[in-house]
Structures are given as C-alpha cells and as structure tokens.
Tab-separated table of C-alpha atoms in Angstrom:
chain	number	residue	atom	x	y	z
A	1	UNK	CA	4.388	-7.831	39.233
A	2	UNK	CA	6.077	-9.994	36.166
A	3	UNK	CA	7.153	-6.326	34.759
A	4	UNK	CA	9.477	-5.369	38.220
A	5	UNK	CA	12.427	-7.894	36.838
A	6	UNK	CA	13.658	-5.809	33.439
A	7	UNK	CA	16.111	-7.624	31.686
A	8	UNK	CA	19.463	-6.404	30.650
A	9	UNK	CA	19.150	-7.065	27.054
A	10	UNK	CA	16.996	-4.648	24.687
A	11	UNK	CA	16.441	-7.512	21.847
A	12	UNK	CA	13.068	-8.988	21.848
A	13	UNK	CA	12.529	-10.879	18.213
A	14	UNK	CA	9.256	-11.777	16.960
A	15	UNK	CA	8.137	-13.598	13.780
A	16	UNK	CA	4.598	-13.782	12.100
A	17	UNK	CA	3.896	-15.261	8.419
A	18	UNK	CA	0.576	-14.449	7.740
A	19	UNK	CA	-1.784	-11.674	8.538
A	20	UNK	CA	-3.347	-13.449	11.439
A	21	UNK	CA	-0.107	-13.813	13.520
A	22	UNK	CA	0.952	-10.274	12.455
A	23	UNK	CA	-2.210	-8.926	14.286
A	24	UNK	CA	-1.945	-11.481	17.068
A	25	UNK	CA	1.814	-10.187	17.411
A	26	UNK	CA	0.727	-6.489	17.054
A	27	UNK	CA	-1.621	-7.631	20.443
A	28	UNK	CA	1.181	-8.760	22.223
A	29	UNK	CA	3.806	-5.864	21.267
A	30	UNK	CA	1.005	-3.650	22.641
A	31	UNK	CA	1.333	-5.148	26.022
A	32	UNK	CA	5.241	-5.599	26.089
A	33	UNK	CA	6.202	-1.931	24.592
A	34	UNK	CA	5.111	0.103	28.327
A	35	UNK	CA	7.425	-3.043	30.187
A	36	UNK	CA	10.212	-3.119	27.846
A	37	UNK	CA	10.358	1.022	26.658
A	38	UNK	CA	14.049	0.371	25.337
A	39	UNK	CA	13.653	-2.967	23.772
A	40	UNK	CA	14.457	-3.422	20.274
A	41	UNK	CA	11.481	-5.393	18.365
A	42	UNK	CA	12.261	-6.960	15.403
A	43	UNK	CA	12.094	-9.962	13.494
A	44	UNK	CA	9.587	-10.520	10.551
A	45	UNK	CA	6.200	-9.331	10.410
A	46	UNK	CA	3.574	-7.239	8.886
A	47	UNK	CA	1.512	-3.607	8.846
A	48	UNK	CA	-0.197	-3.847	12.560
A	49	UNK	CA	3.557	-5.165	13.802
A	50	UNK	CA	5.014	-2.146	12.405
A	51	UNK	CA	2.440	0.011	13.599
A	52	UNK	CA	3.675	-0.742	16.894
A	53	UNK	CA	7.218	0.216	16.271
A	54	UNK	CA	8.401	-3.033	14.911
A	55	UNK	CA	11.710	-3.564	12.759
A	56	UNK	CA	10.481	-6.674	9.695
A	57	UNK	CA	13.683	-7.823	7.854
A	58	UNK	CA	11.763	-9.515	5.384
A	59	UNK	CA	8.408	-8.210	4.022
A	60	UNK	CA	6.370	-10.568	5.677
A	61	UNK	CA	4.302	-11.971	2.542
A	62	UNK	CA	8.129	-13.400	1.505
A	63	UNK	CA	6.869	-16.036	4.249
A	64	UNK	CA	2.723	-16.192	3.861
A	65	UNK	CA	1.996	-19.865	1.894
A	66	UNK	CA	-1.532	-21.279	1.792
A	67	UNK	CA	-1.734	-25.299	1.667
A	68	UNK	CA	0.543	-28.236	1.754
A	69	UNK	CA	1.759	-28.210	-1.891
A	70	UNK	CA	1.775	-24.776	-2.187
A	71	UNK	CA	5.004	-23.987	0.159
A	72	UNK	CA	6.901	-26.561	-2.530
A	73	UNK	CA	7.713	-24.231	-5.340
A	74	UNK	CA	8.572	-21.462	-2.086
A	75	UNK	CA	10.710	-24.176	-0.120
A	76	UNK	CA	14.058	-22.778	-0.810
A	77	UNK	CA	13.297	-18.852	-0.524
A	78	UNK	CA	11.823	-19.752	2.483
A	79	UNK	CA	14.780	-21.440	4.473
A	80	UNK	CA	17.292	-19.351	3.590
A	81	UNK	CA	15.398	-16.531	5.116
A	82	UNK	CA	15.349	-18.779	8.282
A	83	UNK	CA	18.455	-19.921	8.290
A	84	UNK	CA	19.691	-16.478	7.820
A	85	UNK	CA	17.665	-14.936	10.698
A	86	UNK	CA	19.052	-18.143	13.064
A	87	UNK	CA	22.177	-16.646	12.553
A	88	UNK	CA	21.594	-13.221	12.740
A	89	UNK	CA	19.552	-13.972	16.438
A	90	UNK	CA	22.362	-16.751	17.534
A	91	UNK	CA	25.035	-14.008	16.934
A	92	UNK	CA	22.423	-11.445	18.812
A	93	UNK	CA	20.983	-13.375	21.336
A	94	UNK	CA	18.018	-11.798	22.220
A	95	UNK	CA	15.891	-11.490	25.653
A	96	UNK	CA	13.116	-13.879	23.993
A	97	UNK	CA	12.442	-15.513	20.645
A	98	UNK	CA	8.313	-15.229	20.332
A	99	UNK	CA	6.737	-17.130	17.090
A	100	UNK	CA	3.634	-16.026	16.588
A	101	UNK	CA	1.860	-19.271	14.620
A	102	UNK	CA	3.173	-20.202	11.028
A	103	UNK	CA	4.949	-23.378	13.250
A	104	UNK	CA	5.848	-25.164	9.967
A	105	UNK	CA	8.591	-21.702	10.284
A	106	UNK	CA	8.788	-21.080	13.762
A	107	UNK	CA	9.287	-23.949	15.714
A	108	UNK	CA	12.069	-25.151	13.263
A	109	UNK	CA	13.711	-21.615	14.034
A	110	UNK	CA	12.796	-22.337	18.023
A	111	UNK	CA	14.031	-25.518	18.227
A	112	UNK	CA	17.445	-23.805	17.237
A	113	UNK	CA	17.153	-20.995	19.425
A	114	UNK	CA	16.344	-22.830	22.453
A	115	UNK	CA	19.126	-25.055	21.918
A	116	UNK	CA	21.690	-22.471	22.026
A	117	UNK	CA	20.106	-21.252	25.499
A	118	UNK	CA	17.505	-18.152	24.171
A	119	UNK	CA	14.306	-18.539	25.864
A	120	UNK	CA	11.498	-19.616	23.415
A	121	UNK	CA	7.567	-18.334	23.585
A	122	UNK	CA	5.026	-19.760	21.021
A	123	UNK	CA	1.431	-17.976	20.336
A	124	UNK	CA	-0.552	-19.646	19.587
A	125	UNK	CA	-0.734	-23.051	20.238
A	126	UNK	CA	-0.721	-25.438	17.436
A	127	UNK	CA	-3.736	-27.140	17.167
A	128	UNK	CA	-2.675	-30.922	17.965
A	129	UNK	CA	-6.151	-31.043	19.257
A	130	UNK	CA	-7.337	-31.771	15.573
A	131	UNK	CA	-4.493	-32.613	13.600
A	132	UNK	CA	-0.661	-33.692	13.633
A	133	UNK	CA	-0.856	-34.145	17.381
A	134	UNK	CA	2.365	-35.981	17.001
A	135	UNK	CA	3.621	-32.074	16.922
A	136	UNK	CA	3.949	-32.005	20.342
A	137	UNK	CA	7.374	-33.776	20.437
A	138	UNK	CA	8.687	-30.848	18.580
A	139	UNK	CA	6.949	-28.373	20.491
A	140	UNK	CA	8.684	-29.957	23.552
A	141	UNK	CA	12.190	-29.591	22.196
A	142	UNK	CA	11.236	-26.355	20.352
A	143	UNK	CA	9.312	-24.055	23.157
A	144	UNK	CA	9.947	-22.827	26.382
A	145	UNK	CA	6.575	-21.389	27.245
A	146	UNK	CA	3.276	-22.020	25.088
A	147	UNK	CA	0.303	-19.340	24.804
A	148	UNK	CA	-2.664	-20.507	24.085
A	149	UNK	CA	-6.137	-18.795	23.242
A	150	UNK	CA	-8.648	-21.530	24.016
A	151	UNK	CA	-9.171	-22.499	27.562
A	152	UNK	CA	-8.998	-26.446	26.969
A	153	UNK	CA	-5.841	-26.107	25.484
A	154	UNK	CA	-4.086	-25.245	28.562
A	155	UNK	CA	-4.271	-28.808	29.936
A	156	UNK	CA	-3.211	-30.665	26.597
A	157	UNK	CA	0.304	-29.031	26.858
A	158	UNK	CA	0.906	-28.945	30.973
A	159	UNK	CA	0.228	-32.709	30.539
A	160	UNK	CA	2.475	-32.899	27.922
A	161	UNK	CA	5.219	-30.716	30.372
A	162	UNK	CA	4.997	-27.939	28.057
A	163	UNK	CA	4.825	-24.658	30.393
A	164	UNK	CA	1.575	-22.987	29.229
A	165	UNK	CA	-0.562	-19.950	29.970
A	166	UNK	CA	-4.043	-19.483	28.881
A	167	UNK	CA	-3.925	-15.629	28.164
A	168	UNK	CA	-7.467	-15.604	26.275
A	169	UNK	CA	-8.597	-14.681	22.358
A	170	UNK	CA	-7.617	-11.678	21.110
A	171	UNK	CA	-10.959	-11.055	18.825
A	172	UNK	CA	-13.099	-11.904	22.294
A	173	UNK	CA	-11.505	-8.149	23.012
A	174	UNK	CA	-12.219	-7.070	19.695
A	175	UNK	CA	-15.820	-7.841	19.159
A	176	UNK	CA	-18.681	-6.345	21.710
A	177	UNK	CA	-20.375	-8.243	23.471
A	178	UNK	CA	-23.877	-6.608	21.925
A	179	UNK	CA	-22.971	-6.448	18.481
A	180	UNK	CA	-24.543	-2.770	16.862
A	181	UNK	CA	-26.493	-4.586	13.898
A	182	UNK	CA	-28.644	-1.197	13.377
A	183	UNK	CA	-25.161	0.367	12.871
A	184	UNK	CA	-23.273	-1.818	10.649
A	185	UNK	CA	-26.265	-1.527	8.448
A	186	UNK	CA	-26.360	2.450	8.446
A	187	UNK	CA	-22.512	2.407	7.849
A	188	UNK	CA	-23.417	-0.015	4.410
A	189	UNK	CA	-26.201	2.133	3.655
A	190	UNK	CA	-28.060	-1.365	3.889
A	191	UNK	CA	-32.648	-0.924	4.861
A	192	UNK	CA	-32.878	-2.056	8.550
A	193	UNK	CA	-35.261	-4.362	7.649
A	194	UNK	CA	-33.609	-5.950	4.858
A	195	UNK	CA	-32.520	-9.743	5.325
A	196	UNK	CA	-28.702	-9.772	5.242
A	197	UNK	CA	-26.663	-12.629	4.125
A	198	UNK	CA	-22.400	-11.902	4.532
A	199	UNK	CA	-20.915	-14.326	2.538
A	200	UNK	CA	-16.930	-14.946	3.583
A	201	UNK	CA	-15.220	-17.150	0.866
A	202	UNK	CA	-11.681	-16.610	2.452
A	203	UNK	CA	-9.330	-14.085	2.518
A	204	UNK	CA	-6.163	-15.781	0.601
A	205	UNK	CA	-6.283	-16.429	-3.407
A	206	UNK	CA	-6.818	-20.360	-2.778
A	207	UNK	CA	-9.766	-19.703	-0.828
A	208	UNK	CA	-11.086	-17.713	-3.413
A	209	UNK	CA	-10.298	-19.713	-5.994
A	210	UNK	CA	-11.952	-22.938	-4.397
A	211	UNK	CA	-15.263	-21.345	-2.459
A	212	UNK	CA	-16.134	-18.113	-4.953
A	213	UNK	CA	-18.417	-20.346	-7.381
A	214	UNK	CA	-20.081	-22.460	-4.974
A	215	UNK	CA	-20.725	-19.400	-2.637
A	216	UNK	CA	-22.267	-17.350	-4.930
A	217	UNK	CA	-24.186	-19.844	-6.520
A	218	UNK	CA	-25.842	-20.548	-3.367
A	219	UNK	CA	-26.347	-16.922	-3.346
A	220	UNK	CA	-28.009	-17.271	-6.769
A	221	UNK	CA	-30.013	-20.126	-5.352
A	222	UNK	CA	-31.352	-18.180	-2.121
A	223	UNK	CA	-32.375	-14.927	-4.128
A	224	UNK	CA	-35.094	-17.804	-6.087
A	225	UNK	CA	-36.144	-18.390	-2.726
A	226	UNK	CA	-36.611	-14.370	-1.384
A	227	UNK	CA	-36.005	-11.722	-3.835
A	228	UNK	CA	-35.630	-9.666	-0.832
A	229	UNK	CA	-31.948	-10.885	-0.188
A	230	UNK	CA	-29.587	-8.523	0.149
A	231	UNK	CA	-25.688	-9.669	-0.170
A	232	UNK	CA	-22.667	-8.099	1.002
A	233	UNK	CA	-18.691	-9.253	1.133
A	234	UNK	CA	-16.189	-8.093	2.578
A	235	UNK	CA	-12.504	-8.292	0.364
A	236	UNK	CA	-8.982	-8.602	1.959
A	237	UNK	CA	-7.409	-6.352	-0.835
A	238	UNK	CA	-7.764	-4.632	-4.377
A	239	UNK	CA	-6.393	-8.058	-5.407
A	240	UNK	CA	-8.665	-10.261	-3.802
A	241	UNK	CA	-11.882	-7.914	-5.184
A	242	UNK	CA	-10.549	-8.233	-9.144
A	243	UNK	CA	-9.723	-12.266	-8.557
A	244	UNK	CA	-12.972	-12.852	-6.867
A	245	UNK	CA	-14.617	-10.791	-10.106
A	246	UNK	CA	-12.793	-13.029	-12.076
A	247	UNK	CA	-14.179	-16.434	-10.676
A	248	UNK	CA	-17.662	-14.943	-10.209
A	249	UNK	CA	-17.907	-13.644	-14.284
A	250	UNK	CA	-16.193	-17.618	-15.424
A	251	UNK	CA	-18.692	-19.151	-13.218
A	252	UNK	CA	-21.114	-17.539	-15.216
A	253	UNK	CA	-22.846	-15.309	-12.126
A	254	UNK	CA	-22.652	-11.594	-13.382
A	255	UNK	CA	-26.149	-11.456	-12.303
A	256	UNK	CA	-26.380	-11.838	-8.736
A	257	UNK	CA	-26.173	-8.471	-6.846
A	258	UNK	CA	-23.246	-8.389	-4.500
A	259	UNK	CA	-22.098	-5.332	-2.485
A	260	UNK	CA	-18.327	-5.750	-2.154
A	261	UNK	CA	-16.401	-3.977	0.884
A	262	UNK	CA	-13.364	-3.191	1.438
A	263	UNK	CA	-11.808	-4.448	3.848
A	264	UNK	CA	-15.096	-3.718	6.624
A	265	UNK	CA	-15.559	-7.540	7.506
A	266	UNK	CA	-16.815	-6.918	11.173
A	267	UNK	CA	-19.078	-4.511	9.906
A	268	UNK	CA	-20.167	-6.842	7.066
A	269	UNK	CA	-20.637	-9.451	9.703
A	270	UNK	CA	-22.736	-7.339	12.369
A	271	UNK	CA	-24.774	-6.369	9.770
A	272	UNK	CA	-25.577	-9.540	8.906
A	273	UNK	CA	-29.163	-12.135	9.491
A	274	UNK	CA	-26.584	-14.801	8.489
A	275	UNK	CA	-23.047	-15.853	7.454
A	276	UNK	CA	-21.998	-18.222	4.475
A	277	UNK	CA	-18.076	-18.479	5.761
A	278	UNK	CA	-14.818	-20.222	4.804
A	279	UNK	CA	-13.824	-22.556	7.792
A	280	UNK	CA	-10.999	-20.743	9.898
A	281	UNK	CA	-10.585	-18.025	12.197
A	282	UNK	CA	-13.580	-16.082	10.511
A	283	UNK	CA	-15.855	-18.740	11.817
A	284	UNK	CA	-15.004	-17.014	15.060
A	285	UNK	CA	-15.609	-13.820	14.694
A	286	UNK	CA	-18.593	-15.118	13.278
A	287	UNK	CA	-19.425	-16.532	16.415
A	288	UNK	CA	-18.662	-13.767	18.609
A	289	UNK	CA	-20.838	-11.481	16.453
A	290	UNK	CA	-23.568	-14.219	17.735
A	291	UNK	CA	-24.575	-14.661	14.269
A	292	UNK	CA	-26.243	-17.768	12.799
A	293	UNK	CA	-23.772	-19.340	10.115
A	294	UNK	CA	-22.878	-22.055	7.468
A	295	UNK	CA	-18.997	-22.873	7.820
A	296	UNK	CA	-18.157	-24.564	4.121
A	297	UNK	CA	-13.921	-24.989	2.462
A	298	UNK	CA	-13.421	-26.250	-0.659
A	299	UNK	CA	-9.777	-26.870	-1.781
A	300	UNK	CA	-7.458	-28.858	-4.456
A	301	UNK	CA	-8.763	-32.278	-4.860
A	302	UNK	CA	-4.869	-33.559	-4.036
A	303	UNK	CA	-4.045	-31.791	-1.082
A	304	UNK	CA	-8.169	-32.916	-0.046
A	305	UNK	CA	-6.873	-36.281	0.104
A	306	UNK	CA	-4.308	-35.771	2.348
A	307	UNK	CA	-6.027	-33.556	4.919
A	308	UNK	CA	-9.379	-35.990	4.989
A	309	UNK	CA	-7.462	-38.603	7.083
A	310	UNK	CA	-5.564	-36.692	9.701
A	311	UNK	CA	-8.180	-35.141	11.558
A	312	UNK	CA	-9.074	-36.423	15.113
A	313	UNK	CA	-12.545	-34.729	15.653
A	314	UNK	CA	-15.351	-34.339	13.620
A	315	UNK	CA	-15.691	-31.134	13.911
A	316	UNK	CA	-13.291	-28.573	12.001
A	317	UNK	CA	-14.862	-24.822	12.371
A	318	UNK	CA	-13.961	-23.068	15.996
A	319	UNK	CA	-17.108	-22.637	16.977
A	320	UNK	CA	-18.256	-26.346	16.622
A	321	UNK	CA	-15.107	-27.439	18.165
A	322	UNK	CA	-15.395	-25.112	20.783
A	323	UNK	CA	-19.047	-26.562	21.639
A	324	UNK	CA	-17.625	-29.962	20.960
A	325	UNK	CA	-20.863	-30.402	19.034
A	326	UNK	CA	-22.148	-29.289	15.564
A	327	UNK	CA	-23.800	-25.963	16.489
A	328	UNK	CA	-23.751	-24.730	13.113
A	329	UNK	CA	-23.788	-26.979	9.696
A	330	UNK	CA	-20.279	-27.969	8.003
A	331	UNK	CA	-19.587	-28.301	4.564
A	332	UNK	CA	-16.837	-29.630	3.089
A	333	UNK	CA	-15.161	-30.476	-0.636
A	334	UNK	CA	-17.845	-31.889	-2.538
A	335	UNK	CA	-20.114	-31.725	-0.151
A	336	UNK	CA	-20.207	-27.687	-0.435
A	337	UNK	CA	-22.254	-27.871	-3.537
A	338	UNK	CA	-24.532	-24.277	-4.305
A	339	UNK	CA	-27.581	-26.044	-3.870
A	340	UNK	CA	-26.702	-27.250	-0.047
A	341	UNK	CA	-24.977	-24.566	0.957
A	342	UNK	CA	-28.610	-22.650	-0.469
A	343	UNK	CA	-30.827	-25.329	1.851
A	344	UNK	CA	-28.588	-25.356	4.648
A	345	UNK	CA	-28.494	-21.248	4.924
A	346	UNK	CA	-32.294	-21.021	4.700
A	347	UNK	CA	-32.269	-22.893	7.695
A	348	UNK	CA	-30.278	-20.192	9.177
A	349	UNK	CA	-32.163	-17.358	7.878
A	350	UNK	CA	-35.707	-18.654	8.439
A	351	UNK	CA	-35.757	-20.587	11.856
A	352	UNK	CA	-35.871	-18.434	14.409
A	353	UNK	CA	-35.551	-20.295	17.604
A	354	UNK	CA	-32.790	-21.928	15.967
A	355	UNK	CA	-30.793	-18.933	15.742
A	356	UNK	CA	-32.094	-17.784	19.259
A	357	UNK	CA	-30.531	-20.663	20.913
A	358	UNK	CA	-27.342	-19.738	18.837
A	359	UNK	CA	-27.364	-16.270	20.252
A	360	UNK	CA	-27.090	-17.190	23.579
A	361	UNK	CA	-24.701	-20.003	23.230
A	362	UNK	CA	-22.075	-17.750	21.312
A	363	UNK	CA	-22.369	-15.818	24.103
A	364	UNK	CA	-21.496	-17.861	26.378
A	365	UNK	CA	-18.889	-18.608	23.946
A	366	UNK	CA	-17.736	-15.267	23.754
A	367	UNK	CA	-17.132	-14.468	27.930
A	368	UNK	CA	-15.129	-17.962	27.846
A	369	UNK	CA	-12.808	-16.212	25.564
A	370	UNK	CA	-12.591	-13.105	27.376
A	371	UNK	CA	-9.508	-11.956	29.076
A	372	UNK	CA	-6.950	-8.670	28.581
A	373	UNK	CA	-4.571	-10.824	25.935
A	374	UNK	CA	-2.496	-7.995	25.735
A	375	UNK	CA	-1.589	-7.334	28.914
A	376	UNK	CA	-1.740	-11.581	29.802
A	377	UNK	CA	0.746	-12.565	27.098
A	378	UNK	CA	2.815	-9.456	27.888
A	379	UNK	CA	2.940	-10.791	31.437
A	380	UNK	CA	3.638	-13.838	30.688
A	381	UNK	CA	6.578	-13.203	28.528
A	382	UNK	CA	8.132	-11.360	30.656
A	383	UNK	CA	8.100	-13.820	33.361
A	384	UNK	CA	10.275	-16.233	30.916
A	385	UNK	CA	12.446	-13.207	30.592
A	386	UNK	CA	13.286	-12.544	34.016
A	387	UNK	CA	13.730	-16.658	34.294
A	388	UNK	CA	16.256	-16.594	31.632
C-alpha cells in the first residue's frame, strides 16, 4: 500500500486560486488527512480547504483573476504573495508542494520548488490538449508528478516524460448516476410536469457581465414560443444575484420570470428539461446530470481576439471534447445572439430522440469518469512522498 512509507516531515503545502481548485483540493485533503494524521496542511486556499483542516495564508480570492487582461491591474499583489510563499516553503521544505490548477501561479511557484529538490504534484492537468500546448516545456521543468481527470490525458504527458496518473473526475463522484429529477423539482417547489429550462451564465462577475443579456433574452424569446416555460438559476453569491439583477433590469428584461437560487446549482440542473450554460466546468456537470444543453461564452471583444487563434480543436465545452464531436450546439462571441441561443434550445427542449441519444451517451460519459479521486490522488501523492 502507497500509505505504509510515512514520511518524516509533517508539511504538506497546497495552493488553489479559484473555487474550482479549492474544492478539487478539499477532494484530495480528504484522501491524504487518514495517511498523513500529523501533517501540517497549508498553503493558500478556500472554504471546502479549510473545512478539511487546512491553514490559507492568504484569503484565497487575493489570487482568483478571470481573463487575460484582467490579472494586469493584479500583477504585482499577486507575485509578491508568491514570491513570499517560495520563501516561506524553501526555508520549510515541505513533504510535497501540490498546485491545484491556477498554473499561470503554480507552476511558476513549482518550477522553484522542484529546483531546490521538494517534490512537485500538479492537479489538474493543464489543458495543452486545446490551447498553449507549448506549456508542456514548463510543466516538464515545473512538475514531478501530473494528475489528471480525463482518461486521454494520461498519454499526452507520459509521452511527453511527465510522470502521470489518471485518478478520475471528482464531480463523476459527485453526481448519481440516475439523477432524482422528481426531487430537484419538489425541493424548488417547481410542477412535475412543468418544462424546465436552467440557465447557467457563469459563476464569476465577467461571465455575468458578458452572457446575462443574451441568456435571458433567449429566455424572453423561448417563453413567445411556450408560455409554459418555467426558468430557474442558480447564483454563486449575494453578489453575483444583485450584479446579475443589475444586467438583467439595463438590458431592459424585468419581465421575464426567473426563479433565482442560491447557491443549489445541481439541484437547478437535475431539475432541469434543458440547460442554457456558460462553457467550462458546468458544461460537465451538465453532462453528468445527462441533461440536453446549449454551451454559449461571450467575453471582451479584446481578449476575444486573442483567444480565437490559439485553440487546436474545434470543440471548446467538456462534453464535446470529451466525445471529440459536437454532441451538443456551441455558441460563441457574436455568435451567442438571444435569438440563436432561443432556436438552438428549442431543439433541445422539443426533440426527443435527440435528447434520448444524449442520455445514454453522457452516460457512458459519466462511468468513463468514474473512479474514487480521493483516495487515487491521495495514493498517488503519497507514492512521490515516499520517493522523495
């Protein structure tokens, strides 16, 4: 067993910049904390971190930056808390160094680490598979052993000689496999026979400010179609609910009925017939909730530019790239207008074999992704440890 060789030191340090990789790092802390019981686990990170006995020397939103010109203004507050941490965990040395994502911040700060002899673990994988794939230099100087949460990921990095486990997707543990749609709609006090559309404009203030007027206004445009509609969306925060208010009353959209939740996005999503959702991880659960979707991300014209030419697939929600074919539409920039994101979610809504063929590949989907993550990434951190 990877847990019989204990290390001497009690240091493990972690880092996570955004909610994702705080509850991806909360995963893994679950799995390490009954192999390590003395370890000290600090670093940076968030609420579900903490939860699990973490130590965050920074509140972790000090880190959490949404786009490419947005970490500008945040440049200098940002490396001084890494270079201050290098030297805190050079002066430390502890057992491991684990970055959880956020590698414009972590693999800078692993590169270091690893240098000076501290064994290195990045989850998850950056995804060279779409974008900057000329990453993986870095990651080869930076990392001593990858985790990745995809299965075709494992063979990008062991060809590239980065040592790599495959230790599964952390929502395929999270999300049954027979989602409870009667339930979700008794806990929203939604009619069982209503037709349900979630709509998921993004969880940061960028996405919001970008997706909220198009995505309602499709909303607007689908209740002409079925008066029947019945919308629901879930908000990240207090913050998130008065901003997205905001957009919706400037755009002019008071009218159209929307039951806001707090927080409740899984149960927003089982309850759903369909899913209007901001491209990223919440494509996913989407997926896994075997629900049909429309994946859509708007964003500043500038930093469009940029992005539009360094893709390598043509594909950029999970679930499509995870088919390696467009299961589900994508709409993008300008192309995310109300009225198609309207036409193409009526195809969701109203074509049934459609969406039974969906069903059944997302769950395929779903027992690809399957594994204990927990207890795989725990494993496999430990076996760096006892290689130190």
């Amino acid at each position: 067993m990877a847990s019989s060789a204990k290390p001497a030191a009690t240091s493990v340090a972690l880092v996570a910049g955004e909610p994702s990789g705080d509850v991806l790092a909360a995963r893994l802390l679950s799995g390490l904390r009954p192999l390590l019981p003395q370890a000290r686990f600090h670093g940076i990170g968030g609420e579900h971190m903490m939860a699990q006995g973490f130590e965050s020397h920074w509140p972790m939103d000090r880190l959490t930056v949404r786009g490419l010109l947005a970490v500008i203004p945040r440049y200098r507050d940002i490396k001084g808390i890494q270079n201050a941490l290098r030297d805190q965990l050079l002066a430390e040395r502890p057992a491991v160094f684990i970055g959880a994502d956020y590698p414009g911040f972590n693999l800078g700060l692993e590169m270091q680490l690893k240098d000076a002899g501290i064994p290195t673990v990045h989850y998850i994988g950056p995804q060279i598979w779409a974008w900057r794939g000329g990453r993986i230099k870095k990651i080869i100087k930076a990392v001593s052993h990858m985790l990745v949460v995809f299965p075709f990921e494992e063979e990008i990095y062991r060809k590239a000689g980065v040592p790599v486990s495959y230790v599964g997707h952390p929502l395929a543990e999270l999300v049954p496999l027979t989602p409870d749609e009667a339930g979700a709609r008794l806990q929203l006090g939604l009619p069982q026979d209503a037709n349900v559309v979630t709509i998921m404009p993004g969880s940061r203030m960028s996405e919001l400010k970008y997706n909220t007027s198009a995505f309602v206004g499709a909303a607007k445009l689908l209740l002409a179609r079925d008066r029947s509609l019945r919308f629901v969306a879930p908000m990240a925060g207090e913050k998130q609910r008065q901003y997205f208010l905001e957009l919706v009353a400037q755009a002019g959209l008071q009218d159209v009925e929307i039951q806001l939740l707090d927080g409740q996005s899984h149960t927003a999503i089982a309850a759903a017939d369909a899913v209007l959702v901001a491209s990223g991880t919440a494509s996913l659960e989407v997926a896994l909730f075997k629900k049909p979707m429309v994946i859509a991300y708007k964003m500043m014209a500038a930093e469009w530019q940029i992005l539009r030419h360094f893709g390598y697939q043509p594909w950029i929600g999970l679930p499509n790239i995870l088919a390696r074919e467009f299961l589900v539409p994508e709409l993008l920039q300008d192309a995310a207008s109300p009225a198609a994101l309207a036409e193409a979610m009526w195809r969701q809504l109203s074509d049934v074999p459609h969406r039974l063929q969906l069903a059944q590949r997302f769950t395929e989907m779903h027992h690809s992704l399957l594994r204990n993550s927990a207890q795989e990434s725990a494993q496999a951190v430990m076996r760096v440890i006892a290689g130190r």
